[in-house]
XYZ file of C-alpha atoms in Angstrom:
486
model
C -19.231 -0.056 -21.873
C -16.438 -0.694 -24.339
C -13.184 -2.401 -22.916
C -9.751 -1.137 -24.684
C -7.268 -2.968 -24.599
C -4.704 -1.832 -22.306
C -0.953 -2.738 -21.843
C -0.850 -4.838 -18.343
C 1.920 -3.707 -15.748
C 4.594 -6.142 -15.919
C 4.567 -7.731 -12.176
C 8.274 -7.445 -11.039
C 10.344 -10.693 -11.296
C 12.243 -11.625 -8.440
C 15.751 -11.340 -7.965
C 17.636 -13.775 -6.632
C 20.624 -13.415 -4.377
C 21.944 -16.460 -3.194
C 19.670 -17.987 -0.396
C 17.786 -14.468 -1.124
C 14.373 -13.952 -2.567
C 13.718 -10.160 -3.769
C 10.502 -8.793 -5.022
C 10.015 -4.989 -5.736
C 9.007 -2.341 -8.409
C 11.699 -1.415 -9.422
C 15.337 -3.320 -9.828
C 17.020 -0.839 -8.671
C 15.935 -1.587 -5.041
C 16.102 -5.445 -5.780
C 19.310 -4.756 -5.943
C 19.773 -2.649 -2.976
C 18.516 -5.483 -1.358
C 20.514 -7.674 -2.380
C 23.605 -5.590 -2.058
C 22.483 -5.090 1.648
C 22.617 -9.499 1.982
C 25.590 -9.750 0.465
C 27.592 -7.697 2.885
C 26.086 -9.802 5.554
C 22.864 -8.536 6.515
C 19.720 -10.255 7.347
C 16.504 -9.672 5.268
C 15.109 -7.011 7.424
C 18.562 -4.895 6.405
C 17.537 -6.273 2.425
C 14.196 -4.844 2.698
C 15.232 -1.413 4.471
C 17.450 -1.054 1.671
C 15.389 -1.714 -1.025
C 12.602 0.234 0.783
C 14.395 3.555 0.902
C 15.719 2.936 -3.070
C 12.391 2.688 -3.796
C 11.902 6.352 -2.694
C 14.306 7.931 -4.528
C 13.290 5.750 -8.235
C 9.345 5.435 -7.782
C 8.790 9.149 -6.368
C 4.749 9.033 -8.044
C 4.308 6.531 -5.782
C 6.208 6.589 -2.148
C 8.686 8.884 -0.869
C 10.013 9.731 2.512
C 7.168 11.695 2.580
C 4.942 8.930 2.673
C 4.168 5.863 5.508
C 3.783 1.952 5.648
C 2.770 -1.261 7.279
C 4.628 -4.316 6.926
C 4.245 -8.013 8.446
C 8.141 -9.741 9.351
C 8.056 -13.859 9.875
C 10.888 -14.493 11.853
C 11.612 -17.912 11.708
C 13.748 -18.260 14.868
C 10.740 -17.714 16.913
C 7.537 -18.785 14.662
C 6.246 -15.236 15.342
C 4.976 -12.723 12.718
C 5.303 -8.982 13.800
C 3.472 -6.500 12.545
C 4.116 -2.862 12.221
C 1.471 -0.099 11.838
C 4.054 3.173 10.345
C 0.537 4.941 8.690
C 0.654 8.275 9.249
C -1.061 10.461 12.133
C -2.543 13.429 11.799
C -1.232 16.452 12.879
C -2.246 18.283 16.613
C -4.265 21.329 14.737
C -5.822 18.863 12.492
C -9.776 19.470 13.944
C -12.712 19.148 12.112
C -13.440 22.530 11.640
C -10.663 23.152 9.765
C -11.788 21.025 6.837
C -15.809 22.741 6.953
C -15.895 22.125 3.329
C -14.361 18.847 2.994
C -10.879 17.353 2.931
C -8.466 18.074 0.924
C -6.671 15.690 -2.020
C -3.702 18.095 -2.826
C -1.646 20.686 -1.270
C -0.287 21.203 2.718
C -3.810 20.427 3.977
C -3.498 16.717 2.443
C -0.463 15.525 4.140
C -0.553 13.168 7.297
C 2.469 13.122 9.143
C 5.063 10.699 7.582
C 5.541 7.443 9.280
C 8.157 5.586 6.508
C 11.390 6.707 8.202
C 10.508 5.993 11.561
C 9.183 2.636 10.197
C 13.236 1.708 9.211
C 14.354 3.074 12.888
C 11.926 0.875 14.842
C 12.653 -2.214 12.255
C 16.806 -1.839 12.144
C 16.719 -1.381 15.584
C 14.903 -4.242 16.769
C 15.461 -6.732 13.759
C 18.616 -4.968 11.912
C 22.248 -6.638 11.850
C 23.908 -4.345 9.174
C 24.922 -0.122 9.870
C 22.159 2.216 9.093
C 24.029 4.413 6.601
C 25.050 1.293 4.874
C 20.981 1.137 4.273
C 20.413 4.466 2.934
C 23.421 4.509 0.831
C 21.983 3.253 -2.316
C 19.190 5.983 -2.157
C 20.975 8.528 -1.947
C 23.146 7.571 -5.055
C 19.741 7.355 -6.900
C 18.111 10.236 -6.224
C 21.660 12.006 -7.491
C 20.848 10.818 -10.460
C 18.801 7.400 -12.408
C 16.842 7.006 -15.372
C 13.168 7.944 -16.009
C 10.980 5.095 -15.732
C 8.614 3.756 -17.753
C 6.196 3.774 -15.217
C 7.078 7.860 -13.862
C 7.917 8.445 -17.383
C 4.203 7.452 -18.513
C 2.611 9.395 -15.638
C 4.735 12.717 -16.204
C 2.737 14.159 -18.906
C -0.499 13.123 -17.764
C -0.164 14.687 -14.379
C 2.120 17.907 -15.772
C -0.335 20.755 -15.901
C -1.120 19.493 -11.874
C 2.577 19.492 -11.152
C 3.594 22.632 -12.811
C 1.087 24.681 -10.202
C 3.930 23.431 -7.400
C 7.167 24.984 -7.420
C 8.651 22.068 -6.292
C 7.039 19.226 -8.100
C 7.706 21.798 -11.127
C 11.389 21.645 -10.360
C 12.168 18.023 -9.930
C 9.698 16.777 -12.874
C 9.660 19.458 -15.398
C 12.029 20.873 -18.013
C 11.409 24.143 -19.112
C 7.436 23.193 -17.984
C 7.824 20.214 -20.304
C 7.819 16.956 -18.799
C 10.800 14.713 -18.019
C 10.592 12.034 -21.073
C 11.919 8.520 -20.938
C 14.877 7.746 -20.322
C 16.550 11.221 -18.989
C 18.380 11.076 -16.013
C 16.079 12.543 -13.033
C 18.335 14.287 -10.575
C 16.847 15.151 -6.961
C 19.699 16.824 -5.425
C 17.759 18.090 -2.451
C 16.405 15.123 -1.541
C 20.081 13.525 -1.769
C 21.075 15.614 0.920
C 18.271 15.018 2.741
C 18.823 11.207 2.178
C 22.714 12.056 3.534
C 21.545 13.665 6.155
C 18.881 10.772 7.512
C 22.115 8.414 7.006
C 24.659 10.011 9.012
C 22.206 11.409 11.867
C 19.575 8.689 11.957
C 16.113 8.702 11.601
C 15.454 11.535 14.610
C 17.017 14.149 11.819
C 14.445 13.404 9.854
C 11.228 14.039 12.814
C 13.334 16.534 14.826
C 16.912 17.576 13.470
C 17.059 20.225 10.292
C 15.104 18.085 8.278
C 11.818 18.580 10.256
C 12.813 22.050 10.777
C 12.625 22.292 7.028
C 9.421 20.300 6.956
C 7.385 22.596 9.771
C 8.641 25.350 7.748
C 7.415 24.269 4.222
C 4.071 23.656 5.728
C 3.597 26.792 7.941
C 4.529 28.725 4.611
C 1.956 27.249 2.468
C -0.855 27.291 4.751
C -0.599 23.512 5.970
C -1.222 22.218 9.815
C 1.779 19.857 9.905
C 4.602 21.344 12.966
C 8.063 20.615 14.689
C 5.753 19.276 17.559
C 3.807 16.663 15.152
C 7.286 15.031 13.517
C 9.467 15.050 17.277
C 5.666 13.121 18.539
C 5.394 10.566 15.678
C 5.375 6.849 16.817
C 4.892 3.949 14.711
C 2.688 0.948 16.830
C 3.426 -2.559 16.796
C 0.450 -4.289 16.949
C -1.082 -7.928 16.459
C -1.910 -9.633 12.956
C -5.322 -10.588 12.342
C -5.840 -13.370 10.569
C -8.760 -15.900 9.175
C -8.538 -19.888 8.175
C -8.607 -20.586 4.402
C -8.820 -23.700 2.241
C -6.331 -25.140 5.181
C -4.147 -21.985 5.546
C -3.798 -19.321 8.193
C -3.765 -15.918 6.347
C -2.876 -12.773 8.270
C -3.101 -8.838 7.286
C -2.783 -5.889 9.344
C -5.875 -4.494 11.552
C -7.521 -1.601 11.309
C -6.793 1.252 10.163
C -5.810 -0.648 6.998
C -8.240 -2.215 5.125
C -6.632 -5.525 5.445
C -9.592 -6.913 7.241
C -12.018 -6.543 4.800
C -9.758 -9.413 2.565
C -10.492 -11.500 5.833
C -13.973 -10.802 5.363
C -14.398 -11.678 1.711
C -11.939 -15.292 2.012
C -14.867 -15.933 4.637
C -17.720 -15.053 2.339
C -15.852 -17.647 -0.108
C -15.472 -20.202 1.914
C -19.131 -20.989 1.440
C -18.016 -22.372 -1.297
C -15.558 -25.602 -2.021
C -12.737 -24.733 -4.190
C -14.553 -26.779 -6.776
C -17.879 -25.162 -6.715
C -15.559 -21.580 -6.391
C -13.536 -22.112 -10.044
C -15.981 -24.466 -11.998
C -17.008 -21.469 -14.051
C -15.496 -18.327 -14.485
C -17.999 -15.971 -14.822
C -19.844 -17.340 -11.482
C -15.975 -17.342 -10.149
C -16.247 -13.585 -10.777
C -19.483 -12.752 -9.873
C -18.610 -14.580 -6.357
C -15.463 -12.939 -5.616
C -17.529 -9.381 -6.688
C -20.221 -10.351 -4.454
C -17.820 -10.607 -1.676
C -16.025 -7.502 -2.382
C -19.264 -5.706 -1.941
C -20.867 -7.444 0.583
C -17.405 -7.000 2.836
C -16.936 -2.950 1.750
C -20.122 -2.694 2.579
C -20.458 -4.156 6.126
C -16.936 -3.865 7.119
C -15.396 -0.839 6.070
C -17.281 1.750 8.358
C -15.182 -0.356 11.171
C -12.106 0.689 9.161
C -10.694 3.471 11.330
C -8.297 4.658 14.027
C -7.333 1.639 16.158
C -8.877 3.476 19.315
C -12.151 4.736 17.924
C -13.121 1.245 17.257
C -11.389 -1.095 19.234
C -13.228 -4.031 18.539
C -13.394 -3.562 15.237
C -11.059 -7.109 13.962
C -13.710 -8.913 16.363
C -16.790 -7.666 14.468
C -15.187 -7.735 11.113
C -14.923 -11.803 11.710
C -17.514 -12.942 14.083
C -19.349 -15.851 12.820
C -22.673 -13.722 12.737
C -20.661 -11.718 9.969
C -19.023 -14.423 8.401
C -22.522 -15.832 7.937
C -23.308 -12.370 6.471
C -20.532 -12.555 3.958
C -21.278 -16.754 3.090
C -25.113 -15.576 2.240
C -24.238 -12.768 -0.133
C -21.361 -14.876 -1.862
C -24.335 -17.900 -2.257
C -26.516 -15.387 -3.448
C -24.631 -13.514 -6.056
C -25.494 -10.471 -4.237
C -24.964 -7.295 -6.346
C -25.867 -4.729 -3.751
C -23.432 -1.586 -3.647
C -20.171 -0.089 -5.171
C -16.870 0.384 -4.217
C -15.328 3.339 -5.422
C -11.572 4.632 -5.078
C -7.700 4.103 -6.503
C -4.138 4.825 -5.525
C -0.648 4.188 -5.631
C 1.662 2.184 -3.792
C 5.314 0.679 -4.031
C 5.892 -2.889 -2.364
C 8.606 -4.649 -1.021
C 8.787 -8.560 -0.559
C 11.604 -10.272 0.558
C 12.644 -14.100 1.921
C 15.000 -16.098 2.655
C 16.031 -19.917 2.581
C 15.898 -20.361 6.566
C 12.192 -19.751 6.371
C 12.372 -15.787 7.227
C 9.816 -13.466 5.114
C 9.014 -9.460 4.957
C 6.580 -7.769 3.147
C 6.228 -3.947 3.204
C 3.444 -1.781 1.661
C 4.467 2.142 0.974
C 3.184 4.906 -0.522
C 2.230 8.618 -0.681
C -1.363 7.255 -1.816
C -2.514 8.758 -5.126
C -0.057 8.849 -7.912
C 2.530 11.859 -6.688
C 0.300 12.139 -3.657
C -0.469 15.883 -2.687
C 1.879 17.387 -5.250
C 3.347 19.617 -2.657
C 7.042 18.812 -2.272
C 9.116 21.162 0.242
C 12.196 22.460 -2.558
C 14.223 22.394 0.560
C 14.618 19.129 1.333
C 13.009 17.806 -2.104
C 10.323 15.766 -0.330
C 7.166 14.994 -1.908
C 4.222 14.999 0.422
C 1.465 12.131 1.178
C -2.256 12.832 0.536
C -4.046 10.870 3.157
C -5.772 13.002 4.726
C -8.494 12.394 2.324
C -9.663 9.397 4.240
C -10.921 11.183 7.249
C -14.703 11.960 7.280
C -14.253 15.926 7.872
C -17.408 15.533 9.992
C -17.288 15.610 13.327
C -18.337 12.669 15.938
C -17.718 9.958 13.357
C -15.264 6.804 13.997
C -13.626 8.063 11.413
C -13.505 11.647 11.754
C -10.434 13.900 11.290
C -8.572 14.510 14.624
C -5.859 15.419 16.491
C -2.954 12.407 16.311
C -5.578 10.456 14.308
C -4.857 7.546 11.711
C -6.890 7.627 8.635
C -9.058 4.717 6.978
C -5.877 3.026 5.218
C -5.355 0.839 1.787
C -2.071 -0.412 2.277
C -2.705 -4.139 2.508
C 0.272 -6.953 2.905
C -0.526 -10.055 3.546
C 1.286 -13.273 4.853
C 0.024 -16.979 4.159
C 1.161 -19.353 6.962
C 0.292 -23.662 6.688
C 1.425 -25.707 9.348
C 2.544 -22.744 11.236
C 5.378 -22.176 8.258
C 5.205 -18.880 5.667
C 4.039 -20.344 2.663
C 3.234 -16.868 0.510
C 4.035 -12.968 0.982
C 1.594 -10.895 -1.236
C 1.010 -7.783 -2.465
C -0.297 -5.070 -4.563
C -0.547 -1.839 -5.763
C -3.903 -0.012 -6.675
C -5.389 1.647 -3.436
C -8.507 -0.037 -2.148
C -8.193 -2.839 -5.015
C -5.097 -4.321 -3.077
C -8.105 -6.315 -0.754
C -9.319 -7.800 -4.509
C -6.520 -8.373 -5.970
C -5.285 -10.466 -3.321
C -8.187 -12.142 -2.952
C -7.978 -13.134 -6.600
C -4.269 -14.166 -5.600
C -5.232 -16.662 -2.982
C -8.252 -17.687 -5.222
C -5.472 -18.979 -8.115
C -3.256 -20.506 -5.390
C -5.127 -22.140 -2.996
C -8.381 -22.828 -4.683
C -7.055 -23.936 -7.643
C -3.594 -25.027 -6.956
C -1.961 -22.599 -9.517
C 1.572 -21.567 -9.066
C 3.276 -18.445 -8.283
C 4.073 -17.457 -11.882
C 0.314 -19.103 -12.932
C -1.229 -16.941 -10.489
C 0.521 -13.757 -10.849
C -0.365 -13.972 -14.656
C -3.681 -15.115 -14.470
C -6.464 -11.858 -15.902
C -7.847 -9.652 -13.284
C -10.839 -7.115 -12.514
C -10.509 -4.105 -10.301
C -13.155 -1.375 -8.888
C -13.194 1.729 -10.741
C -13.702 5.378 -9.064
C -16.825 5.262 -10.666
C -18.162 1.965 -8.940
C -18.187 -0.448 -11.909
C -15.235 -2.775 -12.548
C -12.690 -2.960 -15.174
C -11.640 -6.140 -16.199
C -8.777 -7.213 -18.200
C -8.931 -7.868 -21.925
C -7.608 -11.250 -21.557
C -11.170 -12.618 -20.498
C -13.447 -13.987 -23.194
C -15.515 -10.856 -25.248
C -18.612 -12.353 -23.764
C -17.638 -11.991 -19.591
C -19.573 -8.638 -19.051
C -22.225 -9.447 -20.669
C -22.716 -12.511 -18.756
C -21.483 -10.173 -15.545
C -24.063 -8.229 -16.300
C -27.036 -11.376 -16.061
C -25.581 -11.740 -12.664
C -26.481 -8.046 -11.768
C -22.532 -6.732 -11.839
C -21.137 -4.456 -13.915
C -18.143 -4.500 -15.694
């Protein structure tokens, strides 16, 4: 197929704040974040701050609306903590309410939100600074900030979709014409909303007027979501999982993200020596594609609900796997497709006595299920998608259930010390994308800046790959000898 070429998403810059390190997409919540150090707070308070900014600037891709997971070093104790804030579904969400499959937009699409609670649990265990402090800088943005280039780009491509919501259609349209670069985007409803969460805490948000607001919306337009499903909404702390790599311990959430499946291809690699791995880069390619598939294909049916299959980080790294993944990596295996895309806002921050956070949000596909509530000018999530609708599966759609999740940070430790934070945007493509990462860094000893630059390939909804223009004219051609497709 042709390749176009294609102008690449500038990869944030970091900001630097002092002894503070500040990653984002947008600099509006770098500096939230590093308005939140300055005033004395810690780098959990820097990345709640920039977190919630990031809600009111990047609405296409998280809101309050949407959920996280995140992995905090702390460097007093050595320990990294891991927080799983995905959303749940709600009580009357049953399989035979989705007979004909599940639904990408609208009420039916929304999991309950877990992003909100996610700052609670986090401030209150890890935070130093007030909570309103935090939100402050949010709600001053979503009273008013510039279009993006980013939202601004998306706008008219996704207008005739948002014009069918009466709320999407009143944030992001003008007259039914779409917001252009540039304008100032004013979100008055969720300001208050924002106010609110800052002056009551985060329980306004699951069971004070906000929720009231939220059961409301959903009742209203058909959806399942209630007051009962927000008051019962608990994120989990749970345990990294983690694999060995070219001498370095790298950890991701377990399931229900999809974190494991990087595991699972860094093991199929490591059949290879870092030499063998980056001699050539076609081969370099066609290995890292071979492990993509070979690791979607036996791992991510154990992707699912942390108690349908609890076992599930044991299987996805046995050495009986593992030996699974090194065969089709030596092989060049071809086998399969991976389909799928989303959106997602990240959040990296660290600090100079060895502390590090990384947080993955979103409302997963770009402006998730356009259905925002006018009341409270929330946008809604669309994750729902990523139940099975049939019943009796792992991961079928039920009551309280997490879905099969994207959202992918990851932590690099060596020695026992954090040595990277990654991650990515670009729904199940996060797992590639940082496998590329660690390829550039560890395998071939690239820096940061090196490796962050350094061309790409993603999946494509259709199955192929798209790679990046900056590869030779010849690579999918030569792809293509090696049975991959791009």
């Amino acid at each position: 197929m042709p390749r176009t070429i294609r102008r690449r998403p500038s990869v944030r810059a970091p900001v630097y704040g002092g002894a503070l390190m500040v990653v984002t997409g947008h600099a509006a919540a770098s500096l939230a974040a590093v308005a939140a150090h300055k005033h004395g707070g810690n780098i959990v308070d820097a990345a709640i701050a920039a977190s919630a900014a990031l809600t009111a600037v990047v609405g296409q891709a998280t809101t309050i609306g949407g959920d996280c997971f995140l992995l905090y070093h702390e460097a007093a104790t050595g320990k990294t903590h891991a927080l799983n804030a995905s959303g749940a579904a709600p009580a009357a969400a049953t399989p035979d309410k989705f007979r004909d499959g599940m639904q990408i937009y609208g009420p039916l699409a929304a999991v309950v939100p877990g992003l909100v609670r996610a700052w609670d649990v986090l401030h209150k265990r890890f935070g130093s600074q007030p909570w309103a402090d935090l939100i402050a800088p949010s709600i001053a943005l979503a009273e008013g900030h510039p279009v993006s280039f980013i939202l601004g780009s998306r706008l008219p491509v996704d207008a005739e979709d948002l014009a069918k919501d009466p709320g999407c259609a009143g944030v992001y349209l003008k007259r039914g014409a779409p917001l252009p670069l540039g304008v100032a985007l004013h979100q008055p409803a969720l300001a208050a909303t924002l106010r609110r969460i800052a002056s009551q805490g985060a329980d306004e948000f699951y069971t004070g007027e906000t929720a009231r607001h939220i059961a409301a919306a959903h009742k209203n337009a058909g959806g399942l979501m209630t007051s009962a499903d927000l008051a019962g909404y608990v994120p989990m702390w749970v345990e990294p999982v983690s694999t060995r790599y070219r001498g370095h311990r790298v950890s991701v959430m377990p399931p229900n993200s999809c974190g494991g499946l990087l595991l699972m291809q860094l093991d199929g690699l490591s059949a290879l020596s870092s030499e063998q791995l980056t001699a050539d880069p076609v081969r370099t390619m066609a290995y890292q594609m071979s492990a993509m598939k070979a690791a979607f294909r036996h791992g991510q049916p154990l992707v699912a609900d942390p108690t349908a299959i609890p076992d599930a980080p044991d299987r996805m790294l046995a050495p009986e796997m593992k030996a699974r993944m090194q065969a089709a990596v030596r092989a060049i295996d071809a086998t399969g497709e991976v389909t799928g895309s989303g959106g997602t806002a990240c959040v990296l921050v660290a600090d100079a006595a060895g502390n590090m956070i990384c947080i993955v949000q979103s409302i997963y596909n770009v402006f998730g299920s356009m259905f925002m509530d006018p009341a409270t000018g929330i946008l809604f999530n669309n994750r729902m998608q990523d139940f099975a609708h049939e019943p009796g599966k792992p991961g079928s759609v039920g009551p309280g259930r997490r879905p099969f999740h994207t959202l992918c940070p990851i932590m690099v430790h060596k020695d026992g010390r954090p040595r990277f934070a990654l991650a990515s945007p670009g729904g199940i493509s996060q797992t590639l994308t940082g496998a590329q990462l660690l390829t550039e860094l560890l395998d071939k000893g690239s820096d940061v800046a090196a490796a962050v630059e350094a061309p790409r390939w993603c999946n494509r909804k259709g199955g192929d790959f798209l790679i990046e223009p900056f590869f030779p004219e010849a690579m999918p051609a030569a792809l293509a000898k090696l049975g991959h497709q791009a």
